[in-house]
């Protein structure tokens, strides 16, 4: 676990405002992502967890506020500078978002060809390495997404997110739709990759087991901002109705029982 009292944030969100018409989703939201940490982001429906992710990676321009990544505001960079910064991100969307007309290897090779100009042969070789890195069998590289199980699609999408050797992984509900065994295996894969590759992870989730199993800190979105961002133990003690219901309801108690070390 990273020592967040000493390390400098690699992502700094300050005064973020996001509106959709008359609806304000975020209002003066602040959040930091620290080096080599797994940060879990939770909140009730409509609190803008995925909107926050999209704002940080530059897929949505906020109405106000700033997002600095590695000390630079993406919105103020030139197109070339921004492209270089964005290569340091790996993004896994909830649905996987793989191109259905391409094989797994072709999906992974695409950013290698488009962003760093590798030949198809070299990109294909690296793509197959990423397939193995995420625990997929080698033959999965030549399959189309429709031929894969839900868990394999998640791993293929993760392999594509890792294609450019990013410094930060952004994961949107990565275990959604997986059975408990598959979800636990995926959680362990994320933790292993984070430790082995020195990654930082921004993880939007509703899965309590994921929070207890792999997250160093948890940020709770509520009242249009970050209500609290701290260790899971401290967050669970927050005097807030949603937090108490979420962490101390039947599912929360079950997750805490399954992962007692997380509360120590």
PDB file of C-alpha atoms in Angstrom:
ATOM      1  CA  UNK A   1       0.000   0.000   0.000  1.00  0.00           C
ATOM      2  CA  UNK A   2       1.330   3.460  -0.873  1.00  0.00           C
ATOM      3  CA  UNK A   3       2.108   5.928   1.905  1.00  0.00           C
ATOM      4  CA  UNK A   4      -0.385   8.619   0.934  1.00  0.00           C
ATOM      5  CA  UNK A   5       0.918  11.047   3.575  1.00  0.00           C
ATOM      6  CA  UNK A   6       4.235  11.446   1.718  1.00  0.00           C
ATOM      7  CA  UNK A   7       3.636  10.660  -1.965  1.00  0.00           C
ATOM      8  CA  UNK A   8       2.575  13.358  -4.422  1.00  0.00           C
ATOM      9  CA  UNK A   9      -0.704  12.739  -6.287  1.00  0.00           C
ATOM     10  CA  UNK A  10      -0.411  11.725  -9.917  1.00  0.00           C
ATOM     11  CA  UNK A  11      -3.978  12.897 -10.547  1.00  0.00           C
ATOM     12  CA  UNK A  12      -5.380  16.040  -8.923  1.00  0.00           C
ATOM     13  CA  UNK A  13      -9.039  16.948  -9.401  1.00  0.00           C
ATOM     14  CA  UNK A  14      -9.938  20.375  -8.035  1.00  0.00           C
ATOM     15  CA  UNK A  15     -13.267  22.187  -7.997  1.00  0.00           C
ATOM     16  CA  UNK A  16     -14.757  19.895 -10.646  1.00  0.00           C
ATOM     17  CA  UNK A  17     -18.213  20.813 -11.946  1.00  0.00           C
ATOM     18  CA  UNK A  18     -20.170  18.651 -14.376  1.00  0.00           C
ATOM     19  CA  UNK A  19     -23.631  19.602 -15.587  1.00  0.00           C
ATOM     20  CA  UNK A  20     -26.080  18.019 -17.992  1.00  0.00           C
ATOM     21  CA  UNK A  21     -28.599  20.694 -18.873  1.00  0.00           C
ATOM     22  CA  UNK A  22     -30.081  21.896 -15.579  1.00  0.00           C
ATOM     23  CA  UNK A  23     -28.807  18.871 -13.678  1.00  0.00           C
ATOM     24  CA  UNK A  24     -25.567  19.323 -11.751  1.00  0.00           C
ATOM     25  CA  UNK A  25     -23.817  16.005 -11.168  1.00  0.00           C
ATOM     26  CA  UNK A  26     -20.597  17.303  -9.599  1.00  0.00           C
ATOM     27  CA  UNK A  27     -20.178  20.600  -7.779  1.00  0.00           C
ATOM     28  CA  UNK A  28     -16.747  21.626  -6.486  1.00  0.00           C
ATOM     29  CA  UNK A  29     -15.469  18.040  -6.361  1.00  0.00           C
ATOM     30  CA  UNK A  30     -11.888  17.384  -5.224  1.00  0.00           C
ATOM     31  CA  UNK A  31     -10.007  14.083  -5.463  1.00  0.00           C
ATOM     32  CA  UNK A  32      -6.429  12.792  -5.608  1.00  0.00           C
ATOM     33  CA  UNK A  33      -5.061   9.553  -7.034  1.00  0.00           C
ATOM     34  CA  UNK A  34      -1.778   8.478  -5.497  1.00  0.00           C
ATOM     35  CA  UNK A  35       1.076   6.528  -7.135  1.00  0.00           C
ATOM     36  CA  UNK A  36       0.796   2.739  -7.059  1.00  0.00           C
ATOM     37  CA  UNK A  37      -2.541   2.683  -5.257  1.00  0.00           C
ATOM     38  CA  UNK A  38      -5.835   1.019  -6.068  1.00  0.00           C
ATOM     39  CA  UNK A  39      -8.511   3.644  -5.442  1.00  0.00           C
ATOM     40  CA  UNK A  40     -12.080   2.352  -5.340  1.00  0.00           C
ATOM     41  CA  UNK A  41     -14.821   4.858  -6.204  1.00  0.00           C
ATOM     42  CA  UNK A  42     -18.318   4.143  -4.930  1.00  0.00           C
ATOM     43  CA  UNK A  43     -21.590   6.013  -4.592  1.00  0.00           C
ATOM     44  CA  UNK A  44     -25.301   5.735  -5.106  1.00  0.00           C
ATOM     45  CA  UNK A  45     -26.998   5.738  -8.497  1.00  0.00           C
ATOM     46  CA  UNK A  46     -26.647   9.085 -10.256  1.00  0.00           C
ATOM     47  CA  UNK A  47     -23.641  10.304  -8.275  1.00  0.00           C
ATOM     48  CA  UNK A  48     -21.549  10.468 -11.454  1.00  0.00           C
ATOM     49  CA  UNK A  49     -18.898   7.813 -10.892  1.00  0.00           C
ATOM     50  CA  UNK A  50     -18.440   7.086 -14.598  1.00  0.00           C
ATOM     51  CA  UNK A  51     -18.738  10.796 -15.431  1.00  0.00           C
ATOM     52  CA  UNK A  52     -15.834  11.460 -13.077  1.00  0.00           C
ATOM     53  CA  UNK A  53     -13.769   8.772 -14.804  1.00  0.00           C
ATOM     54  CA  UNK A  54     -14.514  10.244 -18.218  1.00  0.00           C
ATOM     55  CA  UNK A  55     -13.604  13.720 -16.986  1.00  0.00           C
ATOM     56  CA  UNK A  56     -10.215  12.555 -15.728  1.00  0.00           C
ATOM     57  CA  UNK A  57      -9.251  10.694 -18.912  1.00  0.00           C
ATOM     58  CA  UNK A  58     -10.349  13.593 -21.114  1.00  0.00           C
ATOM     59  CA  UNK A  59     -13.455  12.051 -22.686  1.00  0.00           C
ATOM     60  CA  UNK A  60     -15.611  14.772 -21.150  1.00  0.00           C
ATOM     61  CA  UNK A  61     -14.763  18.447 -20.743  1.00  0.00           C
ATOM     62  CA  UNK A  62     -15.911  19.649 -17.299  1.00  0.00           C
ATOM     63  CA  UNK A  63     -18.038  22.752 -16.963  1.00  0.00           C
ATOM     64  CA  UNK A  64     -15.579  24.112 -14.389  1.00  0.00           C
ATOM     65  CA  UNK A  65     -12.605  23.093 -12.313  1.00  0.00           C
ATOM     66  CA  UNK A  66      -9.363  21.400 -13.281  1.00  0.00           C
ATOM     67  CA  UNK A  67      -7.956  17.913 -13.736  1.00  0.00           C
ATOM     68  CA  UNK A  68      -4.180  17.612 -13.614  1.00  0.00           C
ATOM     69  CA  UNK A  69      -2.513  14.346 -14.573  1.00  0.00           C
ATOM     70  CA  UNK A  70       1.227  14.057 -13.887  1.00  0.00           C
ATOM     71  CA  UNK A  71       1.124  17.780 -13.127  1.00  0.00           C
ATOM     72  CA  UNK A  72      -0.430  18.787 -16.451  1.00  0.00           C
ATOM     73  CA  UNK A  73      -3.967  19.888 -17.315  1.00  0.00           C
ATOM     74  CA  UNK A  74      -5.058  17.900 -20.381  1.00  0.00           C
ATOM     75  CA  UNK A  75      -7.400  20.682 -21.470  1.00  0.00           C
ATOM     76  CA  UNK A  76      -4.517  23.164 -21.862  1.00  0.00           C
ATOM     77  CA  UNK A  77      -2.170  20.883 -23.807  1.00  0.00           C
ATOM     78  CA  UNK A  78      -1.627  20.859 -27.538  1.00  0.00           C
ATOM     79  CA  UNK A  79      -3.088  17.919 -29.442  1.00  0.00           C
ATOM     80  CA  UNK A  80       0.320  16.258 -29.697  1.00  0.00           C
ATOM     81  CA  UNK A  81       1.141  16.769 -25.996  1.00  0.00           C
ATOM     82  CA  UNK A  82      -2.272  15.512 -24.975  1.00  0.00           C
ATOM     83  CA  UNK A  83      -1.878  12.399 -27.113  1.00  0.00           C
ATOM     84  CA  UNK A  84       1.426  11.621 -25.383  1.00  0.00           C
ATOM     85  CA  UNK A  85      -0.197  11.969 -21.964  1.00  0.00           C
ATOM     86  CA  UNK A  86      -3.196   9.853 -22.908  1.00  0.00           C
ATOM     87  CA  UNK A  87      -0.895   6.985 -23.862  1.00  0.00           C
ATOM     88  CA  UNK A  88      -0.143   6.715 -20.159  1.00  0.00           C
ATOM     89  CA  UNK A  89      -3.803   5.785 -19.505  1.00  0.00           C
ATOM     90  CA  UNK A  90      -5.370   2.380 -19.873  1.00  0.00           C
ATOM     91  CA  UNK A  91      -9.169   2.346 -19.841  1.00  0.00           C
ATOM     92  CA  UNK A  92     -11.477  -0.635 -19.401  1.00  0.00           C
ATOM     93  CA  UNK A  93     -15.136   0.223 -19.951  1.00  0.00           C
ATOM     94  CA  UNK A  94     -17.917  -1.766 -18.319  1.00  0.00           C
ATOM     95  CA  UNK A  95     -18.981  -3.500 -21.532  1.00  0.00           C
ATOM     96  CA  UNK A  96     -15.409  -4.177 -22.611  1.00  0.00           C
ATOM     97  CA  UNK A  97     -15.974  -2.077 -25.760  1.00  0.00           C
ATOM     98  CA  UNK A  98     -13.977  -4.442 -27.967  1.00  0.00           C
ATOM     99  CA  UNK A  99     -14.420  -4.195 -31.721  1.00  0.00           C
ATOM    100  CA  UNK A 100     -16.601  -7.157 -32.622  1.00  0.00           C
ATOM    101  CA  UNK A 101     -15.189  -7.428 -36.149  1.00  0.00           C
ATOM    102  CA  UNK A 102     -11.609  -7.841 -34.895  1.00  0.00           C
ATOM    103  CA  UNK A 103     -10.006 -10.773 -33.107  1.00  0.00           C
ATOM    104  CA  UNK A 104      -8.694 -10.296 -29.585  1.00  0.00           C
ATOM    105  CA  UNK A 105      -5.141  -9.936 -30.893  1.00  0.00           C
ATOM    106  CA  UNK A 106      -6.247  -7.404 -33.505  1.00  0.00           C
ATOM    107  CA  UNK A 107      -8.105  -5.393 -30.842  1.00  0.00           C
ATOM    108  CA  UNK A 108      -4.977  -5.215 -28.708  1.00  0.00           C
ATOM    109  CA  UNK A 109      -2.660  -4.534 -31.643  1.00  0.00           C
ATOM    110  CA  UNK A 110      -4.731  -1.602 -32.923  1.00  0.00           C
ATOM    111  CA  UNK A 111      -3.477   1.040 -30.431  1.00  0.00           C
ATOM    112  CA  UNK A 112       0.073  -0.219 -30.909  1.00  0.00           C
ATOM    113  CA  UNK A 113      -0.199   0.379 -34.658  1.00  0.00           C
ATOM    114  CA  UNK A 114      -2.123   3.664 -34.469  1.00  0.00           C
ATOM    115  CA  UNK A 115      -0.336   5.376 -31.568  1.00  0.00           C
ATOM    116  CA  UNK A 116       3.273   4.221 -31.776  1.00  0.00           C
ATOM    117  CA  UNK A 117       3.489   3.068 -35.379  1.00  0.00           C
ATOM    118  CA  UNK A 118       4.471  -0.557 -34.859  1.00  0.00           C
ATOM    119  CA  UNK A 119       4.330  -2.907 -37.802  1.00  0.00           C
ATOM    120  CA  UNK A 120       1.438  -5.364 -37.795  1.00  0.00           C
ATOM    121  CA  UNK A 121       3.872  -8.201 -37.153  1.00  0.00           C
ATOM    122  CA  UNK A 122       5.433  -6.554 -34.094  1.00  0.00           C
ATOM    123  CA  UNK A 123       2.066  -5.336 -32.804  1.00  0.00           C
ATOM    124  CA  UNK A 124       0.636  -8.832 -33.122  1.00  0.00           C
ATOM    125  CA  UNK A 125       3.585 -10.284 -31.194  1.00  0.00           C
ATOM    126  CA  UNK A 126       3.140  -7.799 -28.345  1.00  0.00           C
ATOM    127  CA  UNK A 127      -0.628  -8.319 -28.387  1.00  0.00           C
ATOM    128  CA  UNK A 128      -0.169 -12.025 -27.763  1.00  0.00           C
ATOM    129  CA  UNK A 129       2.122 -11.228 -24.835  1.00  0.00           C
ATOM    130  CA  UNK A 130      -0.606  -9.040 -23.317  1.00  0.00           C
ATOM    131  CA  UNK A 131      -3.107 -11.874 -23.776  1.00  0.00           C
ATOM    132  CA  UNK A 132      -0.919 -14.148 -21.680  1.00  0.00           C
ATOM    133  CA  UNK A 133      -0.275 -11.387 -19.133  1.00  0.00           C
ATOM    134  CA  UNK A 134      -3.981 -11.258 -18.326  1.00  0.00           C
ATOM    135  CA  UNK A 135      -4.276 -15.012 -17.868  1.00  0.00           C
ATOM    136  CA  UNK A 136      -6.066 -15.839 -21.115  1.00  0.00           C
ATOM    137  CA  UNK A 137      -5.060 -19.004 -22.980  1.00  0.00           C
ATOM    138  CA  UNK A 138      -2.909 -18.335 -26.064  1.00  0.00           C
ATOM    139  CA  UNK A 139      -5.648 -19.523 -28.439  1.00  0.00           C
ATOM    140  CA  UNK A 140      -7.954 -16.732 -27.201  1.00  0.00           C
ATOM    141  CA  UNK A 141      -5.876 -14.266 -29.240  1.00  0.00           C
ATOM    142  CA  UNK A 142      -7.378 -15.565 -32.488  1.00  0.00           C
ATOM    143  CA  UNK A 143     -10.980 -15.565 -31.305  1.00  0.00           C
ATOM    144  CA  UNK A 144     -13.589 -12.868 -31.851  1.00  0.00           C
ATOM    145  CA  UNK A 145     -15.234 -11.265 -28.793  1.00  0.00           C
ATOM    146  CA  UNK A 146     -18.529 -13.072 -29.508  1.00  0.00           C
ATOM    147  CA  UNK A 147     -16.715 -16.386 -29.071  1.00  0.00           C
ATOM    148  CA  UNK A 148     -15.570 -15.575 -25.525  1.00  0.00           C
ATOM    149  CA  UNK A 149     -17.225 -15.924 -22.132  1.00  0.00           C
ATOM    150  CA  UNK A 150     -17.993 -12.818 -20.106  1.00  0.00           C
ATOM    151  CA  UNK A 151     -14.921 -13.279 -17.950  1.00  0.00           C
ATOM    152  CA  UNK A 152     -12.684 -13.772 -20.975  1.00  0.00           C
ATOM    153  CA  UNK A 153     -14.059 -10.606 -22.588  1.00  0.00           C
ATOM    154  CA  UNK A 154     -13.119  -8.677 -19.433  1.00  0.00           C
ATOM    155  CA  UNK A 155      -9.585 -10.044 -19.577  1.00  0.00           C
ATOM    156  CA  UNK A 156      -9.299  -9.308 -23.295  1.00  0.00           C
ATOM    157  CA  UNK A 157     -10.438  -5.737 -22.685  1.00  0.00           C
ATOM    158  CA  UNK A 158      -7.903  -5.470 -19.867  1.00  0.00           C
ATOM    159  CA  UNK A 159      -5.187  -6.738 -22.207  1.00  0.00           C
ATOM    160  CA  UNK A 160      -6.086  -3.965 -24.651  1.00  0.00           C
ATOM    161  CA  UNK A 161      -6.034  -1.410 -21.811  1.00  0.00           C
ATOM    162  CA  UNK A 162      -2.484  -2.583 -21.031  1.00  0.00           C
ATOM    163  CA  UNK A 163      -1.357  -2.445 -24.668  1.00  0.00           C
ATOM    164  CA  UNK A 164       0.614   0.805 -24.362  1.00  0.00           C
ATOM    165  CA  UNK A 165       2.121  -0.023 -20.941  1.00  0.00           C
ATOM    166  CA  UNK A 166       0.117   2.657 -19.097  1.00  0.00           C
ATOM    167  CA  UNK A 167       0.938   4.185 -15.725  1.00  0.00           C
ATOM    168  CA  UNK A 168      -2.729   4.383 -14.665  1.00  0.00           C
ATOM    169  CA  UNK A 169      -5.583   1.956 -15.241  1.00  0.00           C
ATOM    170  CA  UNK A 170      -9.148   3.295 -15.238  1.00  0.00           C
ATOM    171  CA  UNK A 171     -11.656   0.501 -14.688  1.00  0.00           C
ATOM    172  CA  UNK A 172     -15.427   1.024 -14.900  1.00  0.00           C
ATOM    173  CA  UNK A 173     -17.296  -1.745 -13.037  1.00  0.00           C
ATOM    174  CA  UNK A 174     -14.753  -4.402 -14.091  1.00  0.00           C
ATOM    175  CA  UNK A 175     -16.472  -7.279 -12.274  1.00  0.00           C
ATOM    176  CA  UNK A 176     -20.038  -6.416 -13.322  1.00  0.00           C
ATOM    177  CA  UNK A 177     -21.792  -9.473 -14.738  1.00  0.00           C
ATOM    178  CA  UNK A 178     -19.210 -11.953 -13.485  1.00  0.00           C
ATOM    179  CA  UNK A 179     -20.013 -14.808 -11.139  1.00  0.00           C
ATOM    180  CA  UNK A 180     -18.383 -14.631  -7.669  1.00  0.00           C
ATOM    181  CA  UNK A 181     -15.516 -16.954  -8.601  1.00  0.00           C
ATOM    182  CA  UNK A 182     -14.771 -15.071 -11.812  1.00  0.00           C
ATOM    183  CA  UNK A 183     -15.019 -11.723 -10.026  1.00  0.00           C
ATOM    184  CA  UNK A 184     -12.613 -12.830  -7.287  1.00  0.00           C
ATOM    185  CA  UNK A 185     -10.118 -14.085  -9.885  1.00  0.00           C
ATOM    186  CA  UNK A 186     -10.331 -10.783 -11.779  1.00  0.00           C
ATOM    187  CA  UNK A 187      -9.803  -8.820  -8.558  1.00  0.00           C
ATOM    188  CA  UNK A 188      -6.690 -10.836  -7.813  1.00  0.00           C
ATOM    189  CA  UNK A 189      -5.408 -10.264 -11.352  1.00  0.00           C
ATOM    190  CA  UNK A 190      -5.767  -6.484 -10.929  1.00  0.00           C
ATOM    191  CA  UNK A 191      -3.943  -6.551  -7.597  1.00  0.00           C
ATOM    192  CA  UNK A 192      -1.152  -8.691  -9.036  1.00  0.00           C
ATOM    193  CA  UNK A 193      -0.702  -6.454 -12.074  1.00  0.00           C
ATOM    194  CA  UNK A 194      -0.734  -3.335  -9.927  1.00  0.00           C
ATOM    195  CA  UNK A 195       2.005  -4.699  -7.682  1.00  0.00           C
ATOM    196  CA  UNK A 196       4.090  -6.214 -10.478  1.00  0.00           C
ATOM    197  CA  UNK A 197       3.899  -3.309 -12.933  1.00  0.00           C
ATOM    198  CA  UNK A 198       3.746  -0.411 -10.469  1.00  0.00           C
ATOM    199  CA  UNK A 199       0.341   0.694 -11.741  1.00  0.00           C
ATOM    200  CA  UNK A 200      -2.098   3.109 -10.189  1.00  0.00           C
ATOM    201  CA  UNK A 201      -5.729   2.056 -10.507  1.00  0.00           C
ATOM    202  CA  UNK A 202      -8.910   4.163 -10.493  1.00  0.00           C
ATOM    203  CA  UNK A 203     -11.703   1.651 -10.069  1.00  0.00           C
ATOM    204  CA  UNK A 204     -15.409   2.465 -10.260  1.00  0.00           C
ATOM    205  CA  UNK A 205     -17.305  -0.356  -8.598  1.00  0.00           C
ATOM    206  CA  UNK A 206     -20.318  -1.364  -6.560  1.00  0.00           C
ATOM    207  CA  UNK A 207     -18.745  -4.694  -5.602  1.00  0.00           C
ATOM    208  CA  UNK A 208     -18.004  -4.760  -1.870  1.00  0.00           C
ATOM    209  CA  UNK A 209     -15.786  -7.829  -2.245  1.00  0.00           C
ATOM    210  CA  UNK A 210     -13.597  -5.873  -4.669  1.00  0.00           C
ATOM    211  CA  UNK A 211     -13.260  -3.001  -2.206  1.00  0.00           C
ATOM    212  CA  UNK A 212     -12.233  -5.300   0.627  1.00  0.00           C
ATOM    213  CA  UNK A 213      -9.983  -7.513  -1.490  1.00  0.00           C
ATOM    214  CA  UNK A 214      -7.813  -5.059  -3.423  1.00  0.00           C
ATOM    215  CA  UNK A 215      -8.462  -1.358  -2.698  1.00  0.00           C
ATOM    216  CA  UNK A 216      -5.948   0.728  -0.753  1.00  0.00           C
ATOM    217  CA  UNK A 217      -8.375   3.623  -0.406  1.00  0.00           C
ATOM    218  CA  UNK A 218     -12.059   4.209  -1.099  1.00  0.00           C
ATOM    219  CA  UNK A 219     -13.684   7.453  -2.273  1.00  0.00           C
ATOM    220  CA  UNK A 220     -17.399   7.919  -1.712  1.00  0.00           C
ATOM    221  CA  UNK A 221     -19.316  10.214  -4.081  1.00  0.00           C
ATOM    222  CA  UNK A 222     -22.271  11.883  -2.390  1.00  0.00           C
ATOM    223  CA  UNK A 223     -23.931  15.306  -2.402  1.00  0.00           C
ATOM    224  CA  UNK A 224     -22.231  16.097  -5.757  1.00  0.00           C
ATOM    225  CA  UNK A 225     -18.710  15.763  -4.384  1.00  0.00           C
ATOM    226  CA  UNK A 226     -16.306  13.380  -2.652  1.00  0.00           C
ATOM    227  CA  UNK A 227     -17.784  12.881   0.796  1.00  0.00           C
ATOM    228  CA  UNK A 228     -14.750  10.984   2.086  1.00  0.00           C
ATOM    229  CA  UNK A 229     -11.623   9.361   0.629  1.00  0.00           C
ATOM    230  CA  UNK A 230      -9.644   7.206   3.015  1.00  0.00           C
ATOM    231  CA  UNK A 231      -8.863   3.644   4.020  1.00  0.00           C
ATOM    232  CA  UNK A 232     -11.839   1.323   3.894  1.00  0.00           C
ATOM    233  CA  UNK A 233     -11.897   1.000   7.677  1.00  0.00           C
ATOM    234  CA  UNK A 234     -12.146   4.783   8.164  1.00  0.00           C
ATOM    235  CA  UNK A 235     -14.636   5.255   5.334  1.00  0.00           C
ATOM    236  CA  UNK A 236     -16.910   2.599   6.841  1.00  0.00           C
ATOM    237  CA  UNK A 237     -16.989   4.626  10.074  1.00  0.00           C
ATOM    238  CA  UNK A 238     -18.226   7.788   8.327  1.00  0.00           C
ATOM    239  CA  UNK A 239     -21.412   9.192   9.815  1.00  0.00           C
ATOM    240  CA  UNK A 240     -23.533   9.142   6.669  1.00  0.00           C
ATOM    241  CA  UNK A 241     -26.729   7.189   6.035  1.00  0.00           C
ATOM    242  CA  UNK A 242     -25.699   5.825   2.627  1.00  0.00           C
ATOM    243  CA  UNK A 243     -22.231   4.848   3.847  1.00  0.00           C
ATOM    244  CA  UNK A 244     -23.645   3.072   6.885  1.00  0.00           C
ATOM    245  CA  UNK A 245     -26.259   1.220   4.822  1.00  0.00           C
ATOM    246  CA  UNK A 246     -23.697   0.253   2.203  1.00  0.00           C
ATOM    247  CA  UNK A 247     -20.867  -0.941   4.421  1.00  0.00           C
ATOM    248  CA  UNK A 248     -22.859  -2.258   7.371  1.00  0.00           C
ATOM    249  CA  UNK A 249     -25.824  -3.837   5.609  1.00  0.00           C
ATOM    250  CA  UNK A 250     -26.007  -7.613   5.035  1.00  0.00           C
ATOM    251  CA  UNK A 251     -23.708  -7.564   1.981  1.00  0.00           C
ATOM    252  CA  UNK A 252     -21.221  -5.269   3.654  1.00  0.00           C
ATOM    253  CA  UNK A 253     -21.031  -7.465   6.728  1.00  0.00           C
ATOM    254  CA  UNK A 254     -20.586 -10.550   4.531  1.00  0.00           C
ATOM    255  CA  UNK A 255     -17.738  -8.916   2.585  1.00  0.00           C
ATOM    256  CA  UNK A 256     -16.037  -7.794   5.806  1.00  0.00           C
ATOM    257  CA  UNK A 257     -16.310 -11.337   7.168  1.00  0.00           C
ATOM    258  CA  UNK A 258     -14.750 -12.782   3.988  1.00  0.00           C
ATOM    259  CA  UNK A 259     -11.874 -10.254   4.052  1.00  0.00           C
ATOM    260  CA  UNK A 260     -11.076  -9.588   7.719  1.00  0.00           C
ATOM    261  CA  UNK A 261      -7.523  -8.360   7.001  1.00  0.00           C
ATOM    262  CA  UNK A 262      -8.890  -5.332   5.136  1.00  0.00           C
ATOM    263  CA  UNK A 263     -10.300  -3.911   8.327  1.00  0.00           C
ATOM    264  CA  UNK A 264      -7.099  -4.261  10.343  1.00  0.00           C
TER     265      UNK A 264
END
